[in-house]
mmCIF file of C-alpha atoms and ligand atoms in Angstrom:
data_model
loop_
_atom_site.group_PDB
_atom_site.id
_atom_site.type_symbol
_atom_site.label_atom_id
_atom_site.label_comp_id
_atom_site.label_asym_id
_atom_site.label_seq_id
_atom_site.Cartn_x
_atom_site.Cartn_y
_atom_site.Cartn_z
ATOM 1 C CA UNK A 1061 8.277 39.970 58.407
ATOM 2 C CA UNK A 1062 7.133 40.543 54.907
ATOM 3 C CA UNK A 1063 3.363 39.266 54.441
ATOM 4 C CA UNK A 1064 3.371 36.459 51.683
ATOM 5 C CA UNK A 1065 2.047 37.648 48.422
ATOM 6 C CA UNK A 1066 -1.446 36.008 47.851
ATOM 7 C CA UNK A 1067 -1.494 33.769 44.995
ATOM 8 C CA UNK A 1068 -2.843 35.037 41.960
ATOM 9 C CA UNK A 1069 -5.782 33.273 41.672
ATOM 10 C CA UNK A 1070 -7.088 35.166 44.885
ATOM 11 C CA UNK A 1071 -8.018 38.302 42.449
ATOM 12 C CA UNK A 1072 -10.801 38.710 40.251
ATOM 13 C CA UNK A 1073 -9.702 40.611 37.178
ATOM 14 C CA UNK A 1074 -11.443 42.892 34.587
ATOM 15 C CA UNK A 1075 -10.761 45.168 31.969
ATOM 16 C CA UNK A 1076 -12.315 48.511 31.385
ATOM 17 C CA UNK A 1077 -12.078 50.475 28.600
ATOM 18 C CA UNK A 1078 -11.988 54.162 28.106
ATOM 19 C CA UNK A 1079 -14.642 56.307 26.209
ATOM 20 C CA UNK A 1080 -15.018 59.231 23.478
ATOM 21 C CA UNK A 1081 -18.341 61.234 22.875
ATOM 22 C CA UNK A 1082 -18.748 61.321 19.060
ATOM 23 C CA UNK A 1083 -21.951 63.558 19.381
ATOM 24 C CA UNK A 1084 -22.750 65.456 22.482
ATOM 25 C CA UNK A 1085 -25.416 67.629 22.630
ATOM 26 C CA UNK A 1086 -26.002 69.473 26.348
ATOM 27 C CA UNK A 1087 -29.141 71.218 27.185
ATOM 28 C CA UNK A 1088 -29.970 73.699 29.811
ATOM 29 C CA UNK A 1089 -28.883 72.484 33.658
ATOM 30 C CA UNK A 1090 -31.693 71.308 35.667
ATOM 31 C CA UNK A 1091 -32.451 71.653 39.205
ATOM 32 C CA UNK A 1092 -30.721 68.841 40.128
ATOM 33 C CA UNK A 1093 -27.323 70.756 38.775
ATOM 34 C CA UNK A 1094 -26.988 67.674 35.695
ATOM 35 C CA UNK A 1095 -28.046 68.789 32.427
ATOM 36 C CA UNK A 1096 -29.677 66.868 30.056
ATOM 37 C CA UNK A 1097 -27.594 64.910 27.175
ATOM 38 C CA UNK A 1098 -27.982 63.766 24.106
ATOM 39 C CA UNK A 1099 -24.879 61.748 23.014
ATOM 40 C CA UNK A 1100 -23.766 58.856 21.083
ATOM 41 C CA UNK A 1101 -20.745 56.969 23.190
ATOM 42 C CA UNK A 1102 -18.013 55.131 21.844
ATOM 43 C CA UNK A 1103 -15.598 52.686 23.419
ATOM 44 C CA UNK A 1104 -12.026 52.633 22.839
ATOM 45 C CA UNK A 1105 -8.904 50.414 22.991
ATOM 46 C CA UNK A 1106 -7.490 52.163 26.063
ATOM 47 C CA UNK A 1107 -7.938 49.869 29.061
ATOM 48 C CA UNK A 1108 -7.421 50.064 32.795
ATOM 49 C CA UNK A 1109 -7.504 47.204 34.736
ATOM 50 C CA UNK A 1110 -9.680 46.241 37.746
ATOM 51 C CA UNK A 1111 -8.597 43.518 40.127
ATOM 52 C CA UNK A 1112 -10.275 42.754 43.598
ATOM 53 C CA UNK A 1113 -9.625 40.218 46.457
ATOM 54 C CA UNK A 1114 -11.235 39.487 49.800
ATOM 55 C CA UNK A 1115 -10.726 41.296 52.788
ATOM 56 C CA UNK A 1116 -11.997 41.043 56.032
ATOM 57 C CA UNK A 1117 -15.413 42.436 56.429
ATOM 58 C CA UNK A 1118 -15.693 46.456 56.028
ATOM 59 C CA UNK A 1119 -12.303 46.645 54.862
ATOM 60 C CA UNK A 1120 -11.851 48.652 51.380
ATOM 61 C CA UNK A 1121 -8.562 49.603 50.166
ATOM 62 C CA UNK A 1122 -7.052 50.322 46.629
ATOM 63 C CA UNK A 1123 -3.842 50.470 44.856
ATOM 64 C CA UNK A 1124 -3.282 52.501 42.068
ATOM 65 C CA UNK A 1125 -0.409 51.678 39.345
ATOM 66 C CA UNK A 1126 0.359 52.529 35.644
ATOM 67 C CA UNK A 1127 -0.066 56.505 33.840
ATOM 68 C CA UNK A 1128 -0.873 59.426 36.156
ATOM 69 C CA UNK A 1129 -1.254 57.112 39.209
ATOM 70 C CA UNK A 1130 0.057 59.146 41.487
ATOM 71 C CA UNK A 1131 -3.411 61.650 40.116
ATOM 72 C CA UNK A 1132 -5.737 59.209 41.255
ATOM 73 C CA UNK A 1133 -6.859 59.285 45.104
ATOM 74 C CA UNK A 1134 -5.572 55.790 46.500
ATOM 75 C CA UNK A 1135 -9.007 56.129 49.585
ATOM 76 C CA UNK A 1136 -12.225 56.420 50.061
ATOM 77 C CA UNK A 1137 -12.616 59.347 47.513
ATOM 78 C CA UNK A 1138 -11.741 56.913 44.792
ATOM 79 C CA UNK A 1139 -14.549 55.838 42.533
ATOM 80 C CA UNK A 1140 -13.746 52.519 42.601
ATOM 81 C CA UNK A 1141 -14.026 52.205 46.417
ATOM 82 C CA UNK A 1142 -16.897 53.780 46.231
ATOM 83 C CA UNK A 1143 -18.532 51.587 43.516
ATOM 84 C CA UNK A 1144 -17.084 48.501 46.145
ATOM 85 C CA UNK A 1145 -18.862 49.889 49.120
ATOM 86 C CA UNK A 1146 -22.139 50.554 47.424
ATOM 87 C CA UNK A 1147 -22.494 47.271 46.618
ATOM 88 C CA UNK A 1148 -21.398 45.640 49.947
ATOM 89 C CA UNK A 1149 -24.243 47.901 51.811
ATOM 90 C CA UNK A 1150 -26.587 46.321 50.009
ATOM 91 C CA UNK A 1151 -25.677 42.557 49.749
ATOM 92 C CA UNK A 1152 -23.930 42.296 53.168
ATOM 93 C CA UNK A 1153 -21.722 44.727 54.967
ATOM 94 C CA UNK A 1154 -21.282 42.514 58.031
ATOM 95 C CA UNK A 1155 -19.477 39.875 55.724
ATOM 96 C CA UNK A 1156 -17.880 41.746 52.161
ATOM 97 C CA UNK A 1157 -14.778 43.222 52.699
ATOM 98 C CA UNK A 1158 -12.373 44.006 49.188
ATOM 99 C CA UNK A 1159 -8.654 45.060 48.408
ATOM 100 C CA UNK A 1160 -8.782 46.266 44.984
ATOM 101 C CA UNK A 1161 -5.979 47.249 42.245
ATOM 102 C CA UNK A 1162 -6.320 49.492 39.792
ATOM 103 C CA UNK A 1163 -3.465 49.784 36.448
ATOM 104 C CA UNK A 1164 -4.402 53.222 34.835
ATOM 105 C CA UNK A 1165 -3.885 53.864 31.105
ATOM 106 C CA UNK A 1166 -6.822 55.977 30.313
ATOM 107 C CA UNK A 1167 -6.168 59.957 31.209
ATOM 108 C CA UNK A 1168 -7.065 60.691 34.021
ATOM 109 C CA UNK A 1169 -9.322 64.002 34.352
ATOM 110 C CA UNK A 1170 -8.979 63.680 30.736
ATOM 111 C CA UNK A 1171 -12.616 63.451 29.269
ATOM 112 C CA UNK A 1172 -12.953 59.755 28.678
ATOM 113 C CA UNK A 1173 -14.475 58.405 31.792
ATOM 114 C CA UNK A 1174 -11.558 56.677 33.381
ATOM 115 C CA UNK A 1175 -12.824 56.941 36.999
ATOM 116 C CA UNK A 1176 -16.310 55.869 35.836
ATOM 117 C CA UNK A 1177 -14.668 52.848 34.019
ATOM 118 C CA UNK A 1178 -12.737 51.991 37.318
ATOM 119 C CA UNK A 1179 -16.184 52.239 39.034
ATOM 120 C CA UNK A 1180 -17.532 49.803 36.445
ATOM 121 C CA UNK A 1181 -14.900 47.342 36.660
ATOM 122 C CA UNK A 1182 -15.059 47.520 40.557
ATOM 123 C CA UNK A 1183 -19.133 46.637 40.652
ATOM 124 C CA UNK A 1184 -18.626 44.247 38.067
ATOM 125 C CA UNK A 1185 -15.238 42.441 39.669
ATOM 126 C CA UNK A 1186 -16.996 42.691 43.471
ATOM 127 C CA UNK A 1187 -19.776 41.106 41.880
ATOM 128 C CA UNK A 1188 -18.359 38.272 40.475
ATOM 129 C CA UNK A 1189 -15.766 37.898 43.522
ATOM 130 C CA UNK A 1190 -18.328 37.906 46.198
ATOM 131 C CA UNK A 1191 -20.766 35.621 43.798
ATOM 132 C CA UNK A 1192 -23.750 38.109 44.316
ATOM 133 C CA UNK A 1193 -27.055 37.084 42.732
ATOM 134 C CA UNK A 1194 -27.095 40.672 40.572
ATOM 135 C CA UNK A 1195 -28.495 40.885 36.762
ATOM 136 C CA UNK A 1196 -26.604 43.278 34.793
ATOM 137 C CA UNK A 1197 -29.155 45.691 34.823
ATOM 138 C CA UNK A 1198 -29.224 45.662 38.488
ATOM 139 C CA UNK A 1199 -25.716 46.303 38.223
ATOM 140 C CA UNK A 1200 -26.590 49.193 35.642
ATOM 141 C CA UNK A 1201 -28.371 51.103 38.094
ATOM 142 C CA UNK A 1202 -25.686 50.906 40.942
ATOM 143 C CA UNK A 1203 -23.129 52.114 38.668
ATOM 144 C CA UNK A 1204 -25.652 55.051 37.940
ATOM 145 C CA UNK A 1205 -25.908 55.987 41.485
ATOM 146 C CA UNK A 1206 -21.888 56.178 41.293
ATOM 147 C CA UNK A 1207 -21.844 58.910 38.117
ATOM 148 C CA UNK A 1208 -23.436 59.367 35.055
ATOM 149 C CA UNK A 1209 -21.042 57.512 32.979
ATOM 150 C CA UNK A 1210 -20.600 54.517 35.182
ATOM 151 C CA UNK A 1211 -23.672 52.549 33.010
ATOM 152 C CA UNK A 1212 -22.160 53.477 29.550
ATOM 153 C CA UNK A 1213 -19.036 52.037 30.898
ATOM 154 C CA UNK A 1214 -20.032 48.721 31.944
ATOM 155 C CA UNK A 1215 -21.584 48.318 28.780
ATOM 156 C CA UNK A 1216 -19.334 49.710 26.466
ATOM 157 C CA UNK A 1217 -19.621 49.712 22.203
ATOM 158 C CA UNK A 1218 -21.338 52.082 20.747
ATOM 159 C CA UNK A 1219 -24.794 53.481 22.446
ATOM 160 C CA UNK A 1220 -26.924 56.520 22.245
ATOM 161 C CA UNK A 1221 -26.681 58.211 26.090
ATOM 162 C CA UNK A 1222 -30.116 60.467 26.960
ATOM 163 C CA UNK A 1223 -31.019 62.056 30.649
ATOM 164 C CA UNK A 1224 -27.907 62.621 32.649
ATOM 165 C CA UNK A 1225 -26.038 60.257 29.665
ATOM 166 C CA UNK A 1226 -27.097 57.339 31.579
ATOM 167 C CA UNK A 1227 -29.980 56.301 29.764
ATOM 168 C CA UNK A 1228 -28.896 54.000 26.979
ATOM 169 C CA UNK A 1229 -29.557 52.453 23.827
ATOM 170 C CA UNK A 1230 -27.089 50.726 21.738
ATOM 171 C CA UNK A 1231 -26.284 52.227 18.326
ATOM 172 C CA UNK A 1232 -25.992 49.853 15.345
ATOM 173 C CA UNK A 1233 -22.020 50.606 14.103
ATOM 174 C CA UNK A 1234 -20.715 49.117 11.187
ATOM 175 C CA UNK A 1235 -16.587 48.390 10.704
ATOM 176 C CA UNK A 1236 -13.834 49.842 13.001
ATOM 177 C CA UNK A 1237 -12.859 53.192 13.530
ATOM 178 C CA UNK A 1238 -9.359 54.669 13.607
ATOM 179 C CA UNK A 1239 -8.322 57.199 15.860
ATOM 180 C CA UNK A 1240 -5.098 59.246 17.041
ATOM 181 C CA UNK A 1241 -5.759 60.449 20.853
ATOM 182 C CA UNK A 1242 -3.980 63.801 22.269
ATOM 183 C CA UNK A 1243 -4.018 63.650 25.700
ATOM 184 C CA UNK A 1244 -2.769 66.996 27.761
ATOM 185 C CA UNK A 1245 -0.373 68.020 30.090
ATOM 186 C CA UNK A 1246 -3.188 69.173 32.626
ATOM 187 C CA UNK A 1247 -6.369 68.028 33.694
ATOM 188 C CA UNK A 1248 -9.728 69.294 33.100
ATOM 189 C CA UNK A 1249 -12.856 69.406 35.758
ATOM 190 C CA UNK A 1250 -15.919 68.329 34.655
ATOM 191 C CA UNK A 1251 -17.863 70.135 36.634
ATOM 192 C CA UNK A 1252 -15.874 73.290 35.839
ATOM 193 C CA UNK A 1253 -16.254 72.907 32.298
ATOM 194 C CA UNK A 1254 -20.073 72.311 32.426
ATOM 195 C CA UNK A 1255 -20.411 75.938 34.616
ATOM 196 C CA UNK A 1256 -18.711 77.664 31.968
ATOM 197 C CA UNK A 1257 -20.883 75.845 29.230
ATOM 198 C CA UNK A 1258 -23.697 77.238 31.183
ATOM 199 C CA UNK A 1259 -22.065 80.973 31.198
ATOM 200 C CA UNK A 1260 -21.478 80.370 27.402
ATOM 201 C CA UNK A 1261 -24.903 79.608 26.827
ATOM 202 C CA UNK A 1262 -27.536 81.175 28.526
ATOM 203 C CA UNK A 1263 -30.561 80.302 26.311
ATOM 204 C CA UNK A 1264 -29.408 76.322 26.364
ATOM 205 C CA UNK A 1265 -32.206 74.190 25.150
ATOM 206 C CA UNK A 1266 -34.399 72.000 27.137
ATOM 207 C CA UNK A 1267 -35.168 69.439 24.611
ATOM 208 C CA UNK A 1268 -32.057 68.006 22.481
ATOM 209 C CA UNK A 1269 -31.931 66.884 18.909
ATOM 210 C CA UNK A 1270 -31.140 63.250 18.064
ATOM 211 C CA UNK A 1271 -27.321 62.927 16.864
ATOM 212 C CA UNK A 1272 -29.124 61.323 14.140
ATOM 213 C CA UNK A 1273 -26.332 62.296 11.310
ATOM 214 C CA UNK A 1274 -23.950 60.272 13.744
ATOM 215 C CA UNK A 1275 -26.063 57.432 14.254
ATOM 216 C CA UNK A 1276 -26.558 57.406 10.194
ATOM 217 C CA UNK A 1277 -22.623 57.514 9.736
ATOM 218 C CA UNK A 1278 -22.143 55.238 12.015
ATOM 219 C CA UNK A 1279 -24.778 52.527 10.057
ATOM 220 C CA UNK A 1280 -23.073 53.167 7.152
ATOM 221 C CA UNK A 1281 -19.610 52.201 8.487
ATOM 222 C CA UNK A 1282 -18.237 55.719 6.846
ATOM 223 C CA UNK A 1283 -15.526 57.030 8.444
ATOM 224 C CA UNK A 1284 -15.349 59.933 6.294
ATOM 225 C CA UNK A 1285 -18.884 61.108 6.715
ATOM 226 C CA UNK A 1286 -18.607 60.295 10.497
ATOM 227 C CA UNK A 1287 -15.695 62.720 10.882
ATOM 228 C CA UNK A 1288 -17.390 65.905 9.199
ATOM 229 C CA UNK A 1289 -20.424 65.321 11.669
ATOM 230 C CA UNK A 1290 -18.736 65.102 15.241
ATOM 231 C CA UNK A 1291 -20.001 67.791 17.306
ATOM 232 C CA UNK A 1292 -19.566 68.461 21.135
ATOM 233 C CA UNK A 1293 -21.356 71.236 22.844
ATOM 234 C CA UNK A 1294 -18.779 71.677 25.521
ATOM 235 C CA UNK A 1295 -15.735 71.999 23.253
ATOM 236 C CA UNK A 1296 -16.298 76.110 23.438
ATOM 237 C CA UNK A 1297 -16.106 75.932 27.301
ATOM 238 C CA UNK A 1298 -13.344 73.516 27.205
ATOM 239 C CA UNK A 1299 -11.379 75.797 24.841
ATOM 240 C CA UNK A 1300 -12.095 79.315 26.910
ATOM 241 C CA UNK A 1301 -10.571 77.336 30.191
ATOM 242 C CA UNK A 1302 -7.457 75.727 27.757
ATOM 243 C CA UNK A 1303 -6.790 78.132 25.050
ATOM 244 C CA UNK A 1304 -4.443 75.712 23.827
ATOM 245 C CA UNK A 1305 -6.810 73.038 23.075
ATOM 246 C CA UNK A 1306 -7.787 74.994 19.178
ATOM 247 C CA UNK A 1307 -4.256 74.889 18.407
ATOM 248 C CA UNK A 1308 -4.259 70.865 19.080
ATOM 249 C CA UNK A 1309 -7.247 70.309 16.981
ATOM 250 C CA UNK A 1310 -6.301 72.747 14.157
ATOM 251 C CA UNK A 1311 -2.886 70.894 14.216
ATOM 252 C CA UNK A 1312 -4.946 67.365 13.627
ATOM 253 C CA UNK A 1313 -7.004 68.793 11.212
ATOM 254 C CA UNK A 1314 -4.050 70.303 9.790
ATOM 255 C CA UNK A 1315 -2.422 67.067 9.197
ATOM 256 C CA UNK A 1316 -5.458 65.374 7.262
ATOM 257 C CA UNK A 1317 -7.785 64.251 10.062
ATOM 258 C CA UNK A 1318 -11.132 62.959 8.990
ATOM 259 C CA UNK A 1319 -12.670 64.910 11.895
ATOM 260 C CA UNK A 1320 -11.260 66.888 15.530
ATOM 261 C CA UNK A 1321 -13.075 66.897 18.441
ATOM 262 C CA UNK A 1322 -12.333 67.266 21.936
ATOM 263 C CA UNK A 1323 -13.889 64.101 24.052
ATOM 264 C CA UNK A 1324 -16.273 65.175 26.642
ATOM 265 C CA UNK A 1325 -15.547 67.883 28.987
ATOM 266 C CA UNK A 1326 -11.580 67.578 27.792
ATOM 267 C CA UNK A 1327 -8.738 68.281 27.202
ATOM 268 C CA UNK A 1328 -8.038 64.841 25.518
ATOM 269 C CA UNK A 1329 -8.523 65.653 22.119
ATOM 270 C CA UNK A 1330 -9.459 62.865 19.573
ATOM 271 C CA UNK A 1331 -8.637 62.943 15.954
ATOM 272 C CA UNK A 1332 -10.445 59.951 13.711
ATOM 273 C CA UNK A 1333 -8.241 58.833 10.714
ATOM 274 C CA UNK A 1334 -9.184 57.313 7.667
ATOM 275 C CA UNK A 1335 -7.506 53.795 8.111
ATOM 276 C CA UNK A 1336 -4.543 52.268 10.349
ATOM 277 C CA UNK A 1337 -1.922 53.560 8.270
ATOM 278 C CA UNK A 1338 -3.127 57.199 7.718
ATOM 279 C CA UNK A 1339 -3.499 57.244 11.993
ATOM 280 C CA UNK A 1340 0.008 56.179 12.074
ATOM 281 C CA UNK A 1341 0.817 59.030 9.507
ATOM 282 C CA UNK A 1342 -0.693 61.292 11.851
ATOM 283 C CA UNK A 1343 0.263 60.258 15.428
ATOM 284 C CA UNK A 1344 3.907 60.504 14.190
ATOM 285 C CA UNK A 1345 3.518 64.333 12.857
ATOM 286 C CA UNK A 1346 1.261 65.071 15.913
ATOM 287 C CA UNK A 1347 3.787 64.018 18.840
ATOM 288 C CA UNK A 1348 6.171 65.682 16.529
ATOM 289 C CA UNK A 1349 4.747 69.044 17.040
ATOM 290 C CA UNK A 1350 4.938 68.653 21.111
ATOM 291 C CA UNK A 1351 1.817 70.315 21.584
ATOM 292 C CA UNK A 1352 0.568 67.451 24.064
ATOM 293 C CA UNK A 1353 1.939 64.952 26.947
ATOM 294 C CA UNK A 1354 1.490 61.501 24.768
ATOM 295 C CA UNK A 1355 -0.124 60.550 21.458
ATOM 296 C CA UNK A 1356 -2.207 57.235 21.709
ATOM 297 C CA UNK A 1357 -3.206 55.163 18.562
ATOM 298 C CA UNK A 1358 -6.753 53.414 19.208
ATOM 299 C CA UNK A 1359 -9.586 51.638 17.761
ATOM 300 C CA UNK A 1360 -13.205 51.717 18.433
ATOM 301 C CA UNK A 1361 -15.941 49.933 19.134
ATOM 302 C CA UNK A 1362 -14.265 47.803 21.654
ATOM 303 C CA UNK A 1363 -16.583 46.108 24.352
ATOM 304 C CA UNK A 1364 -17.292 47.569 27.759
ATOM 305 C CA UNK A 1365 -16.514 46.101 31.229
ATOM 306 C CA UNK A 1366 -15.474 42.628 30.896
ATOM 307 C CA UNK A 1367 -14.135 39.746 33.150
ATOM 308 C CA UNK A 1368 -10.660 38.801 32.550
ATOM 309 C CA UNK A 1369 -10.424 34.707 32.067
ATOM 310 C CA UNK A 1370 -6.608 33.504 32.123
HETATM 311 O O1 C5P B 1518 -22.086 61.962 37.248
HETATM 312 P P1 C5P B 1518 -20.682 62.437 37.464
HETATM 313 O O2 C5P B 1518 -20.320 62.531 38.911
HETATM 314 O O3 C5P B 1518 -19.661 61.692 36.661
HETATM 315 O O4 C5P B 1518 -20.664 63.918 36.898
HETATM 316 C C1 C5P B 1518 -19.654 64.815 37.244
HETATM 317 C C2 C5P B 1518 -20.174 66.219 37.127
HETATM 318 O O5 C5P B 1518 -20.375 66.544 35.748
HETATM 319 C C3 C5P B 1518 -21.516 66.476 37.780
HETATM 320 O O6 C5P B 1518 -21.358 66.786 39.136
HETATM 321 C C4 C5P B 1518 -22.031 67.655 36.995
HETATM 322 O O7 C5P B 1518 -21.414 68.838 37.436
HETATM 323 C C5 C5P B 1518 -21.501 67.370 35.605
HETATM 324 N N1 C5P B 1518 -22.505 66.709 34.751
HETATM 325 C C6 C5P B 1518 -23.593 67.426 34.316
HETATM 326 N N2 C5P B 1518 -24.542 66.831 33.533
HETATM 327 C C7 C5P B 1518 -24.404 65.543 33.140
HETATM 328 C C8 C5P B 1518 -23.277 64.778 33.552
HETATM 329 C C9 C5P B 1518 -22.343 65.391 34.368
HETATM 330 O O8 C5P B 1518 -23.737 68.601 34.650
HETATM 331 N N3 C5P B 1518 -25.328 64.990 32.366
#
């Protein structure tokens, strides 16, 4: 006999959003194997959902629905578990237990912290679901145990990232920005991308500059004058390992984008348009062109990890 769907009130939901890296600066890797970052984070309006239940005590499982699902490890190896577990070692593995869901719209292996934002909406979700006496900085520095993004993504908005990217400050942002998202056929390794930035640049710094002409754009609310200063360090390495990735951005640029730039390690490629209409201008010619697997129209600063009331 079927088991009788739990009602809906049972789950604790939240939304996470996904992220692109208007500045990122990457020094030389340290022992550790992380290098050091200096990067300005943005949120945008590309959201997974989060949802978590009780189980019995130990027990961690996960669905995964929605875009690329079937790309996204449904055990232990997902982040999200992971994120679940850490917190139920610490606040009462003899009693937490979780069954989590997890609808996927942000690319996954795509460069904008997806399993990181899963992560974030797990700790947050488990947190509220088992009612665990946590302050959100507490909860800051679990999600940094998980992966470097993890913190940005429970915070979400617009913040400067130092150390491993997990060291944050929020950035003052006026207005909202419009951009046109490429996301790619295949995936992209993180890891593998930061090797090859390492083979591209043997003389890497050790102390970064402050994105300071992004933070400045960014105060000023100019879209225009943010677009001719986004700069990421690890497009080069993303573009030797998917040739294909210059002809996206040329394309974008091409077509009258403000500014191209591929969103951390890649191969989503983000172009930022001068207003609504002139991003639906451009999404149109882009998926046109079939150069990429799906155009996305979003907006950012949106907020971070947040609890979903209905
Ligand atoms: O922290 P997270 O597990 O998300 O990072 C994935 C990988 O990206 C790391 O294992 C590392 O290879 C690389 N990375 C890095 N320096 C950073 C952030 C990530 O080298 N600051």
């Amino acid at each position: 006999m079927a088991t009788p769907l739990a009602p809906e009130a049972d789950w604790v939901r939240v939304r996470v959003s996904g992220k692109i890296n208007l500045a990122l600066r990457v020094g030389a890797v340290r022992p550790n194997g992380y290098h050091p970052l200096s990067t300005v984070f943005q949120s945008v309006s590309l959201f997974d959902e989060v949802g978590v239940r009780w189980d019995e005590p130990g027990r961690f499982s996960v669905t995964v629905t929605g875009d690329q699902a079937d790309q996204v490890p449904a055990d232990d190896r997902n982040l999200a578990v992971k994120a679940a577990r850490l917190l139920a070692r610490s606040y009462g593995p003899s009693r937490l237990g979780a069954e989590l869901s997890i609808r996927k719209t942000i690319p996954v292996a795509g460069g904008m912290a997806g399993g990181s934002a899963n992560a974030a909406g797990a700790l947050l979700a488990c947190s509220v679901l088992w009612d665990l006496d946590i302050t959100p900085d507490e909860l800051r520095a679990y999600g940094a145990q998980l992966g470097a993004d993890v913190p940005f993504q429970l915070m979400g908005g617009t913040a400067l990232g130092t150390g491993r990217g997990d060291e944050l400050v929020p950035v003052l942002s006026r207005g909202s920005y419009h951009w046109v998202l490429a996301l790619s056929e295949d995936e992209l390794s993180t890891p593998a991308v930061f090797r090859r930035f390492d083979e591209l640049n043997p003389d890497a710094p050790v102390d970064l500059p402050m994105p300071t002409d992004v933070m400045n754009a960014l105060v000023s609310g100019d879209a225009a004058a943010l677009g001719r200063v986004l700069a990421n360090d690890l497009e080069p390495a993303a573009a030797a390992m998917r040739p294909g990735l210059l002809q996206v951005l040329a394309a974008g640029r091409e077509l009258g984008a403000l500014g191209a730039i591929v969103s951390g390690a890649g191969p989503t490629c983000a172009f930022l348009a001068a207003n609504e209409a002139a991003a639906v201008d451009l999404s149109v010619q882009l998926s046109s062109q079939g150069l990429c697997r799906a155009i996305r129209r979003v907006t950012g600063p949106v907020p971070g990890a947040r609890l979903i009331t209905t």
